[in-house]
Coordinates of C-alpha atoms in Angstrom, one line a residue:
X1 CA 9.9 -101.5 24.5
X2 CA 8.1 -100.6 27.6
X3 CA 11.8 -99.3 29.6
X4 CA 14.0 -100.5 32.4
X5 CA 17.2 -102.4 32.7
X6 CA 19.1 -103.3 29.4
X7 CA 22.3 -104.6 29.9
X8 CA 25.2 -107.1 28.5
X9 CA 24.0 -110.2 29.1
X10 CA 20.3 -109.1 27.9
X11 CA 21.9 -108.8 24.2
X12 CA 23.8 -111.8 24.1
X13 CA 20.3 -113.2 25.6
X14 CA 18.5 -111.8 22.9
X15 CA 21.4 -113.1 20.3
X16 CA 21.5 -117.0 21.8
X17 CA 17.8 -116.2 21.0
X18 CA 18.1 -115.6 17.6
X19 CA 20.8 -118.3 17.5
X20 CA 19.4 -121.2 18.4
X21 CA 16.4 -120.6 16.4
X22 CA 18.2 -120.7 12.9
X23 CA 19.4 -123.9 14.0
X24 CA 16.5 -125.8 15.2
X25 CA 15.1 -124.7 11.6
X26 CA 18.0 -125.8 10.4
X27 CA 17.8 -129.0 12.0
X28 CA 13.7 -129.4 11.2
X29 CA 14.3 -128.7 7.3
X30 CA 17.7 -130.3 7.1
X31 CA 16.7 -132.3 3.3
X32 CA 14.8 -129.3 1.8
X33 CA 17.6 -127.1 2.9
X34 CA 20.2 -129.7 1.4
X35 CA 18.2 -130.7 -1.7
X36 CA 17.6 -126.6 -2.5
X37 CA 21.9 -125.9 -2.1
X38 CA 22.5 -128.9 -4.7
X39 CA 19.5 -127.4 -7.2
X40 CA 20.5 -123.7 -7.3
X41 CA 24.7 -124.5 -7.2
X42 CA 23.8 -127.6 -10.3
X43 CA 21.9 -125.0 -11.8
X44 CA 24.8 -122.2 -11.7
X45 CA 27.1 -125.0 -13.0
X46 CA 25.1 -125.5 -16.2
X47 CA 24.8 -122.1 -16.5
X48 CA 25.1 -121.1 -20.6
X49 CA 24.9 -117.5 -21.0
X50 CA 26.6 -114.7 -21.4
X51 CA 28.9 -113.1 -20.2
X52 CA 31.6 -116.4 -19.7
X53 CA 33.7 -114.8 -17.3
X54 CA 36.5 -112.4 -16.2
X55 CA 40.1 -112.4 -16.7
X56 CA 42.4 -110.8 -14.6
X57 CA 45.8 -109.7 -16.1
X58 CA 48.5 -110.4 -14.4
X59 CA 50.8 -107.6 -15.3
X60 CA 49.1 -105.0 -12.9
X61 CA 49.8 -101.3 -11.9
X62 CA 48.8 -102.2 -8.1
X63 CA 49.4 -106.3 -7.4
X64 CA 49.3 -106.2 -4.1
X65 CA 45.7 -104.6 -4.1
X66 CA 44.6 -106.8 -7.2
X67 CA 45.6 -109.7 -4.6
X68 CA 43.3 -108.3 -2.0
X69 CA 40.6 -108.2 -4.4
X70 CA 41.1 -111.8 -5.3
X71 CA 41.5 -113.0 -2.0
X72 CA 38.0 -111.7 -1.9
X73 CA 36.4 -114.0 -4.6
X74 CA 38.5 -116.7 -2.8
X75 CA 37.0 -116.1 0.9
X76 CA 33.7 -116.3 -1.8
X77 CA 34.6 -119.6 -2.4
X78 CA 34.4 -118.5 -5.7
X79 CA 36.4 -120.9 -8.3
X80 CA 40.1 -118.8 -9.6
X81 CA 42.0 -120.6 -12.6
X82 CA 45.7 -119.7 -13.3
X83 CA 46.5 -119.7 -17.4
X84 CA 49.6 -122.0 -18.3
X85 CA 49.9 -120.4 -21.8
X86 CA 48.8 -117.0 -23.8
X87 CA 45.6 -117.1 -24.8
X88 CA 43.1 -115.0 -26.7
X89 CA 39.4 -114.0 -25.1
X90 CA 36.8 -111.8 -27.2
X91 CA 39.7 -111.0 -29.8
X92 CA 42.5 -109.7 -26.5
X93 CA 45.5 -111.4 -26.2
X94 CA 46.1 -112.3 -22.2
X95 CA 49.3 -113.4 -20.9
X96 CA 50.2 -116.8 -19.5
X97 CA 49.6 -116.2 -15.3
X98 CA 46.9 -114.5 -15.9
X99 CA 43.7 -115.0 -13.6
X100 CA 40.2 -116.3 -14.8
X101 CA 37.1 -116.5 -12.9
X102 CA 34.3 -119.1 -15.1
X103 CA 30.9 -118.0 -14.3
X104 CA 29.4 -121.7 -14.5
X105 CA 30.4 -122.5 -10.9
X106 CA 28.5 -122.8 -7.7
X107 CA 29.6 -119.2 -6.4
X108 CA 29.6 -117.6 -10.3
X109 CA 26.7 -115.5 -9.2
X110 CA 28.5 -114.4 -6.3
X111 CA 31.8 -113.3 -8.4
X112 CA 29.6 -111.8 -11.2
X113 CA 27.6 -109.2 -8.8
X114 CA 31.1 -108.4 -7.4
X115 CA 33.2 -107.7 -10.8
X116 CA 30.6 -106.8 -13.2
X117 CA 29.9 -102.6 -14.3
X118 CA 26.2 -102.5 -12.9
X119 CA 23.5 -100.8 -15.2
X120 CA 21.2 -99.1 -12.3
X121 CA 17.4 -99.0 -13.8
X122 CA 15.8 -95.5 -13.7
X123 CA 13.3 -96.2 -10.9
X124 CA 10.4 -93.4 -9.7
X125 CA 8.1 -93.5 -7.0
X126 CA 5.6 -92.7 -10.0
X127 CA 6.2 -91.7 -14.0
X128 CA 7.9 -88.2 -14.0
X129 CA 8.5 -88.1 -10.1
X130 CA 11.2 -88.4 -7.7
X131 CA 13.8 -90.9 -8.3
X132 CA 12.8 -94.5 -5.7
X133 CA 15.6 -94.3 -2.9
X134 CA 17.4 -97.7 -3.2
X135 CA 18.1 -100.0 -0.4
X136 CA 22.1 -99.2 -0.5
X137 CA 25.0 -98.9 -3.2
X138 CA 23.5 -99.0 -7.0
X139 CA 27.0 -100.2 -7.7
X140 CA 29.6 -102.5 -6.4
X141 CA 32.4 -103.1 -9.2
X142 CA 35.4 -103.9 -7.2
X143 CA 38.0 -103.6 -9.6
X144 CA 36.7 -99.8 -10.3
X145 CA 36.6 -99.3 -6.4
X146 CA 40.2 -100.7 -6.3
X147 CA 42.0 -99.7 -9.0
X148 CA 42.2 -103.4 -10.7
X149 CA 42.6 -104.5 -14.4
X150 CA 39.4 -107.0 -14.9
X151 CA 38.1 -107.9 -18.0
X152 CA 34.2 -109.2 -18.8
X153 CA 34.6 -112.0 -21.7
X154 CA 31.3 -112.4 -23.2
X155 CA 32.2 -115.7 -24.6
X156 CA 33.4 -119.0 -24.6
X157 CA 37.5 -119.3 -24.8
X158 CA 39.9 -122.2 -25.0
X159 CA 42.5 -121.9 -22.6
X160 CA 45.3 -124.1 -20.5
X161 CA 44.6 -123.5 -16.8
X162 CA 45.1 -124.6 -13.6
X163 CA 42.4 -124.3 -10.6
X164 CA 44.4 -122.4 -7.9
X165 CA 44.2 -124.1 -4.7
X166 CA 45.6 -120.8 -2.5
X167 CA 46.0 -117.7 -3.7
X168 CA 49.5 -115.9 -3.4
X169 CA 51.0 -112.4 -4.1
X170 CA 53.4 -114.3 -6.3
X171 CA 50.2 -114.9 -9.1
X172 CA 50.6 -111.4 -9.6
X173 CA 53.5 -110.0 -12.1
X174 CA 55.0 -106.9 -12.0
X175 CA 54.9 -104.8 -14.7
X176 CA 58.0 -102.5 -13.8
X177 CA 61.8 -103.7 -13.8
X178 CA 63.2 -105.5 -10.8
X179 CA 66.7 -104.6 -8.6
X180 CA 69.0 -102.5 -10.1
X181 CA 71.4 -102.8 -7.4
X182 CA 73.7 -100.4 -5.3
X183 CA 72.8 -98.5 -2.0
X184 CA 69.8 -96.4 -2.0
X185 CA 66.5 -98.4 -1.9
X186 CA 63.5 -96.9 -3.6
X187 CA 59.5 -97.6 -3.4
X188 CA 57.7 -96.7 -6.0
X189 CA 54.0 -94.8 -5.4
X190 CA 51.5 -96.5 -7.7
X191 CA 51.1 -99.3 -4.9
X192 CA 49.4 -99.0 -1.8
X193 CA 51.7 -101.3 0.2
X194 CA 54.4 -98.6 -0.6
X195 CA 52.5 -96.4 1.9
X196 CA 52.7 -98.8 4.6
X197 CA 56.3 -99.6 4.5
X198 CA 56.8 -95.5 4.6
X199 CA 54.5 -95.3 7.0
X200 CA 57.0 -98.1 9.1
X201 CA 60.4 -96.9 8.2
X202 CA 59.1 -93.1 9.4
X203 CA 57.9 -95.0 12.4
X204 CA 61.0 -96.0 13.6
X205 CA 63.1 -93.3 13.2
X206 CA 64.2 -93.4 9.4
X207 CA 64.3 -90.5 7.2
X208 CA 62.1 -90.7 3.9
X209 CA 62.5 -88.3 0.6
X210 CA 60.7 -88.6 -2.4
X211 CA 61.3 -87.4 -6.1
X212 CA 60.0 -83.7 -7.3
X213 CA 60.3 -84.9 -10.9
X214 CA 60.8 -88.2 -12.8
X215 CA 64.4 -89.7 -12.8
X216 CA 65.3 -92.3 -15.2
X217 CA 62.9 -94.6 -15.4
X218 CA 61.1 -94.3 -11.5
X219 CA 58.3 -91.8 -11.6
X220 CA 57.4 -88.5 -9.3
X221 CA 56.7 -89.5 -5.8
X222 CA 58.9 -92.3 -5.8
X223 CA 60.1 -92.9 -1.7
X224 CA 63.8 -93.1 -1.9
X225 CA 65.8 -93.9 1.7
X226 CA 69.1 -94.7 2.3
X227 CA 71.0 -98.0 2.7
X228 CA 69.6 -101.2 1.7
X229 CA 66.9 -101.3 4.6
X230 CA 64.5 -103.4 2.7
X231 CA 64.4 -106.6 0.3
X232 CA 63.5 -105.9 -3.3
X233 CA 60.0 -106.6 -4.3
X234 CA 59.4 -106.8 -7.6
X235 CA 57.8 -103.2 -9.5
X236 CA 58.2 -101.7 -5.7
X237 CA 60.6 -102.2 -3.6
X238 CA 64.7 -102.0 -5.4
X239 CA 68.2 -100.5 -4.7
X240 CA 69.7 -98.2 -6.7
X241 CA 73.6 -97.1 -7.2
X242 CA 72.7 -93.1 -6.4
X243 CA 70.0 -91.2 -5.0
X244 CA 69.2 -89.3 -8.6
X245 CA 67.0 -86.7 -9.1
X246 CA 65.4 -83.5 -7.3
X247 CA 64.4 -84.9 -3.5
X248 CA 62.7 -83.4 -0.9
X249 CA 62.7 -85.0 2.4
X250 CA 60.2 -86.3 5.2
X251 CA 61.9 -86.4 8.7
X252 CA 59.6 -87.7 10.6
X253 CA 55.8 -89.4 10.9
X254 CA 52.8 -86.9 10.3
X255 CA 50.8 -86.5 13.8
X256 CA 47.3 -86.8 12.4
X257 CA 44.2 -85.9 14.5
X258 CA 41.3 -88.0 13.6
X259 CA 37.9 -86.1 14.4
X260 CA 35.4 -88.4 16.5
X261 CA 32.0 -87.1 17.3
X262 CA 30.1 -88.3 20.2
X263 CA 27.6 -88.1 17.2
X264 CA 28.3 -91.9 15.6
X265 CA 29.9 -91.7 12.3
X266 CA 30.4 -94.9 10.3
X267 CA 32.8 -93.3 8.0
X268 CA 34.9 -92.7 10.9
X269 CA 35.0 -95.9 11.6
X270 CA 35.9 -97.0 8.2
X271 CA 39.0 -94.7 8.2
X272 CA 40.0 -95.4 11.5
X273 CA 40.3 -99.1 10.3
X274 CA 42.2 -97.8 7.5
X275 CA 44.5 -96.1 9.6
X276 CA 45.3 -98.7 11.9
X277 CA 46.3 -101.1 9.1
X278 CA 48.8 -99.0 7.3
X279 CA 50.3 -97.9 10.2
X280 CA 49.5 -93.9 10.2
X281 CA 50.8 -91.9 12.9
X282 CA 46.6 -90.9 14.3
X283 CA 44.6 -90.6 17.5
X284 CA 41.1 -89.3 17.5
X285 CA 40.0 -86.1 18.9
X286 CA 36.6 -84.7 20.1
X287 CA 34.6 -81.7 20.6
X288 CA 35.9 -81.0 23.9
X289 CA 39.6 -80.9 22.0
X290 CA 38.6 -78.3 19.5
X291 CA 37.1 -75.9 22.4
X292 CA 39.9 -76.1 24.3
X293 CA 42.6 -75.5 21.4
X294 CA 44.1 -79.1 21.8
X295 CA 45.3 -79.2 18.0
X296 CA 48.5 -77.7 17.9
X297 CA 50.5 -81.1 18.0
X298 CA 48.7 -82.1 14.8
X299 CA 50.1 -81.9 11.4
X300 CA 47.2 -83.0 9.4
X301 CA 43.5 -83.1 10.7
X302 CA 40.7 -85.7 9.2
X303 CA 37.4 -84.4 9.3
X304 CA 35.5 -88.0 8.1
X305 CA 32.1 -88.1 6.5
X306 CA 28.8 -87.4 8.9
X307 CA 25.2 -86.3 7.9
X308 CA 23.5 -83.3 9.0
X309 CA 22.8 -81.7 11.2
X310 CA 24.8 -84.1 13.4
X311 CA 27.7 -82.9 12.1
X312 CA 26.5 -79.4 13.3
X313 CA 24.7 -80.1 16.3
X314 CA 26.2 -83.7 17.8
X315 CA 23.8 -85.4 19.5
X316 CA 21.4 -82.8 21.1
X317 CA 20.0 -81.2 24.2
X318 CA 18.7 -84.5 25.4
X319 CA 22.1 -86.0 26.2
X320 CA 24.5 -84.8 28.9
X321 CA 26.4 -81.5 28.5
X322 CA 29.6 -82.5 27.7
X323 CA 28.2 -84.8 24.9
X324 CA 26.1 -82.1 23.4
X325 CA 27.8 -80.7 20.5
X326 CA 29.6 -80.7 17.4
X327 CA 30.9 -78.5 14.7
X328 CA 29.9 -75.3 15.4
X329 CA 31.4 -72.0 14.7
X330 CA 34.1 -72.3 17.7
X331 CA 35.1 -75.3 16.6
X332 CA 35.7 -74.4 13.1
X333 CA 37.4 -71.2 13.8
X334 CA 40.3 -73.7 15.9
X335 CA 40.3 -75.5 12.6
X336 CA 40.6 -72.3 10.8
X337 CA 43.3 -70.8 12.8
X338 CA 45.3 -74.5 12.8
X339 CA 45.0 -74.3 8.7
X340 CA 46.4 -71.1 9.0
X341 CA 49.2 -71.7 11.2
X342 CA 50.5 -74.6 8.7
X343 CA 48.2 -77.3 9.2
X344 CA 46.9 -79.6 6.6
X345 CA 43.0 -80.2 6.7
X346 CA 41.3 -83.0 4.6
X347 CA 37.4 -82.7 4.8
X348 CA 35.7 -85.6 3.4
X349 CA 32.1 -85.2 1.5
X350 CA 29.5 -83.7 2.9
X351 CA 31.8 -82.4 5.6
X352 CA 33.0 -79.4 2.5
X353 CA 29.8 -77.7 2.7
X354 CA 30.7 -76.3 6.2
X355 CA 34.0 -76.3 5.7
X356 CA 33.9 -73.8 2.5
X357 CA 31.1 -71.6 4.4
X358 CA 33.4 -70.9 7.4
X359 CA 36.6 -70.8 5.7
X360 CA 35.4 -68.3 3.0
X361 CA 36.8 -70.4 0.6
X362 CA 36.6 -69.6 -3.1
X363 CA 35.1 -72.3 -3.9
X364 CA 30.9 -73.5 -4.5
X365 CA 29.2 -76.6 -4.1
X366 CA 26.5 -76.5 -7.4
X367 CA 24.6 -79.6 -6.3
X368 CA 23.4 -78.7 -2.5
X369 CA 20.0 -76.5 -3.9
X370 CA 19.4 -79.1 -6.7
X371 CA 15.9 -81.5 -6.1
X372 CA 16.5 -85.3 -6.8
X373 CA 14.1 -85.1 -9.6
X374 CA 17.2 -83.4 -11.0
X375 CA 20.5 -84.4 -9.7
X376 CA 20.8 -88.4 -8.1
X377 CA 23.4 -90.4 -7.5
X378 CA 22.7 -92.9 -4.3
X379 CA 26.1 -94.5 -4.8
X380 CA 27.5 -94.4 -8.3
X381 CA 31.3 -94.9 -9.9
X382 CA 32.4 -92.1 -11.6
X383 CA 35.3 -91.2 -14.3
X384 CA 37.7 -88.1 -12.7
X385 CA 40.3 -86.7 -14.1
X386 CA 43.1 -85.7 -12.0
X387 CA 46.2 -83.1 -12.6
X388 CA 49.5 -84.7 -12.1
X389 CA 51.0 -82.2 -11.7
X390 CA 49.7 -82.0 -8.1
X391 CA 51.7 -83.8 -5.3
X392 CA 48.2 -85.7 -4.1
X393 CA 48.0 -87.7 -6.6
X394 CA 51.3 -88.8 -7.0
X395 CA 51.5 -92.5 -7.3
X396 CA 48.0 -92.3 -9.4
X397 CA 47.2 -92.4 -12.8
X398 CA 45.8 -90.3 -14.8
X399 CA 41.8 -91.0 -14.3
X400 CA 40.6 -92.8 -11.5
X401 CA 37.2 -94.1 -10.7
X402 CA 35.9 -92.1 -7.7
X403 CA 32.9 -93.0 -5.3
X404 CA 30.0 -90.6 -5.5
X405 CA 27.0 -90.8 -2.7
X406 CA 24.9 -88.0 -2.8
X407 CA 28.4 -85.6 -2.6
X408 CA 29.3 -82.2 -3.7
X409 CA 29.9 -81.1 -6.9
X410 CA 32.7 -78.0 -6.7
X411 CA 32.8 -74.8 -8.8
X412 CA 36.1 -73.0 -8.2
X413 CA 35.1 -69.0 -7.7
X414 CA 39.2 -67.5 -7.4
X415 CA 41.9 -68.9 -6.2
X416 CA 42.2 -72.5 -5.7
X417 CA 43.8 -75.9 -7.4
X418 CA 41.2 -78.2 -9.4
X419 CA 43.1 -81.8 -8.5
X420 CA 40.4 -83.8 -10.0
X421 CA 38.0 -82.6 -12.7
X422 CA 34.4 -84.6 -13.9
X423 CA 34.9 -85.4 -17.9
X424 CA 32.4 -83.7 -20.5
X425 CA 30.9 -87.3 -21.3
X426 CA 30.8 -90.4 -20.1
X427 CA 31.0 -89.9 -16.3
X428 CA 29.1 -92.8 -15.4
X429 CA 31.2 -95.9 -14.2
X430 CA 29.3 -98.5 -12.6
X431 CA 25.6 -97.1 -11.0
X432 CA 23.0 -94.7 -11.8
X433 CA 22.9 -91.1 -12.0
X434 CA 20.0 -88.5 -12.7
X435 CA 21.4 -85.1 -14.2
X436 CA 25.0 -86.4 -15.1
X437 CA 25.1 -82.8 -16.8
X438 CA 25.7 -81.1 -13.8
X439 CA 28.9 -83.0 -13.3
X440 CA 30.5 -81.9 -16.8
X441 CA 34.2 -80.1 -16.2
X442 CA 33.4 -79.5 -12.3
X443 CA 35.8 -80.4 -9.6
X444 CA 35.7 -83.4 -6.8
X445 CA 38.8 -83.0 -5.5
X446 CA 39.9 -79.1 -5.1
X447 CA 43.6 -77.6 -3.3
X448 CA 42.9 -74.5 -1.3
X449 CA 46.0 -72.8 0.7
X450 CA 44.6 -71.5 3.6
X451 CA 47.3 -69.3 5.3
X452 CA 50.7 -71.4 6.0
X453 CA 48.3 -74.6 5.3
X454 CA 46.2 -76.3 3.1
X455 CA 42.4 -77.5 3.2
X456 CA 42.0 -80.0 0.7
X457 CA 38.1 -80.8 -0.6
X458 CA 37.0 -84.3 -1.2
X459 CA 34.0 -84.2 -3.2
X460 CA 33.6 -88.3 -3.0
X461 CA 34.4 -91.1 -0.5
X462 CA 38.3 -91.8 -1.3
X463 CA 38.4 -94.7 1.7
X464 CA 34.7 -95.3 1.4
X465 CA 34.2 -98.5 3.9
X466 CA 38.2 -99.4 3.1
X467 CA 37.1 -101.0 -0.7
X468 CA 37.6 -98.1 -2.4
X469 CA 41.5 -99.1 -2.5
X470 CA 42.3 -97.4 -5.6
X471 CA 41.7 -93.8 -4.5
X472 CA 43.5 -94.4 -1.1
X473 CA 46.3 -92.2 -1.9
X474 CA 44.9 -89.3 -2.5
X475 CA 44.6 -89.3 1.3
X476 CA 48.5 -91.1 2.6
X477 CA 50.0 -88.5 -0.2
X478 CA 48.1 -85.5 1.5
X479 CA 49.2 -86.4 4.9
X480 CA 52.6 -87.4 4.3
X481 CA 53.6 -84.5 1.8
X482 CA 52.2 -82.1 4.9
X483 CA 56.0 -82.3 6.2
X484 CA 57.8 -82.3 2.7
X485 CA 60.7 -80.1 3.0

């Protein structure tokens, strides 16, 4: 571009551009565009192969977030059957209510690439060499990224179904008791949503506790408040006759700061979005805030994802002065000293690195020296194991499937908590991955107290472009448990 003016209206110029040419071709090739949809969708419908399809069970730990995932398929217009009866499927019994997606249907292909465990080929720029950089993910597999129960069926079953017509929460069962009556309401942790409606009741004034240990039959982490301030919702929302069990008590909404660098940062973006939709207490902060000691009204601080050296250095010389900038070592000493004075910190990815070095935490990151030839993973699922014993992770299960793109792998050097550990074998998920080796028994997800505070060390994507649903609370339980008393 030679220079000059570029303004508004020369983008949306350049868009009707763009526009109307897609639909005079359009217009030009209307038959061979017609005749070429009715082939490819008559070919998927004859389709004879395996695998059949996937069944979703409808007894699920999450059903609001399975929901989301199927209302995915369905914006797909992807084809989703209800079963009327039980039914068996490559030798599993499946419960009446339970969801099935067909793969001989016009959008099959589409619901396949989505649900199916992807086998990444081992590709080199040449025999021996570097791994070949792909073009994004190598895996997709929304019900690892979300935490759902889906099952591939390899072959052909008989089954009485119905073609949904709208999807509903209601297709999804729960698989924990209903009301029990009385006065205290409870929300149990294993579901998403039961962030949100904390994150609303704190909003307006309420006052939230949550269980230190299991009582009868709700488990740790379980939101308890007083009076009847919410319907029951089956397997998350009931009322109870007394507040039993060991509580402690939120009184208030976090105030989280969520760092924005005049340096772009997708991920940023992606947990902004998050933020806004479940209601979290957040405003951004900048550069200029961290020079100028702006943090103390923060509880929690949210470093988000951002490649070097942007992360270090912002955007440069060549830009104004007060956009210059990033993390440098004045602005990590404020985060230092807020850590110290009781803060909570949450640095995601490849924000640890600097973190750890200016910190002095006890704590290594194995992976940072290693070439690709030897350690890979451009966006893999893998196996963690996480200690329940942790408050993080209440609300989880015991191993979740964790996003890894090109993150850090931790080695703990003194004192510090291991949340969530890599397996011995079988770490891959969904993806590809060079020198899985290298993962075996190291931490992704590490507990550091830093002073009065607490720095806590993602070693993956937990809200990675908001799919990766099922790892979502290992963020909401870190910042609302920063004001458990």
């Amino acid at each position: 571009w030679p220079g000059g003016t570029w303004s508004l209206r020369d983008i949306v110029e350049y868009d009707k551009i763009i526009a109307f040419a897609c639909l005079q071709h359009a217009a030009k090739n209307r038959k061979d565009w017609v005749k070429n949809f009715y082939r490819i969708h008559k070919r998927a419908i004859e389709r004879n192969e395996s695998p059949y399809g996937f069944v979703i069970p409808s007894t699920q730990r999450d059903p609001f977030t399975a929901f989301e995932m199927m209302q995915v398929l369905e914006n797909g217009l992807v084809e989703i059957e209800r079963a009327l009866d039980d039914f068996v499927a490559d030798g599993k019994e499946y419960a009446a209510g339970s969801l099935i997606v067909k793969l001989n249907q016009p959008y099959g292909g589409y619901a396949k690439t989505l649900l199916e465990v992807q086998e990444y080929p081992d590709l080199r720029l040449y025999p021996g060499g570097p791994p070949k950089r792909p073009y994004d993910m190598t895996a997709q597999t929304l019900p690892l990224q979300m935490g759902v129960r889906c099952d591939q069926i390899e072959k052909e079953f008989e089954v009485k179904s119905e073609l949904i017509s709208e999807l509903s929460e209601k297709d999804f069962a729960s698989i924990y008791p209903h009301d029990e009556g009385g006065e205290w309401t409870y929300i149990r942790p294993e579901t998403n949503k039961a962030y949100k409606m904390v994150n609303d009741l704190l909003e307006s004034g309420e006052t939230v506790y949550r269980l230190e240990k299991e009582a009868e039959d709700l488990p740790v982490g379980t939101f308890i408040v007083k009076d009847k301030l919410l319907e029951p919702i089956s397997g998350v929302v009931g009322h109870m006759k007394s507040s039993y069990g060991a509580l402690r008590m939120i009184d208030r909404a976090p105030k989280v700061g969520l760092y924005k660098s005049h340096a772009p940062s997708t991920d940023e973006g992606w947990t902004r979005f998050i933020f806004e939709n479940y209601n979290i207490n957040f405003e951004n902060f900048s550069d200029q805030d961290l020079r100028y000691d702006r943090l103390s009204k923060y509880d929690v601080i949210v470093l988000p994802q951002n490649r070097m050296p942007m992360l270090v250095d912002g955007l440069g010389k060549d830009y104004p002065t007060e956009y210059q900038g990033g993390l440098g070592e004045k602005e990590l000493r404020e985060l230092l000293e807020f850590t110290k004075n009781g803060g909570t910190l949450l640095a995601f990815d490849n924000v640890c690195p600097e973190v750890i070095k200016h910190f002095y935490l006890p704590v290594e990151d194995i992976v940072k020296s290693l070439p690709d030839e030897d350690f890979y993973i451009p966006g893999s699922f893998l196996r963690s194991v996480l200690d329940l014993r942790r408050p993080i992770t209440w609300g989880m299960e015991r191993e979740a499937s964790i996003l890894f793109l090109r993150s850090p792998v931790f080695e703990i050097k003194g004192e510090a908590f291991p949340v969530g550990k890599y397996p011995g074998e079988e770490i891959l998920l969904s993806g590809w991955v060079l020198g899985e080796h290298h993962l075996a028994y190291r931490s992704n997800l590490v507990e550091v107290d830093v002073g009065k505070g607490k720095v806590y060390l993602y070693g993956m994507r937990p809200q990675f472009r908001a799919q990766a649903r099922g790892t979502y609370k290992l963020v909401f339980n870190a910042i609302l448990n920063s004001l458990l008393k």
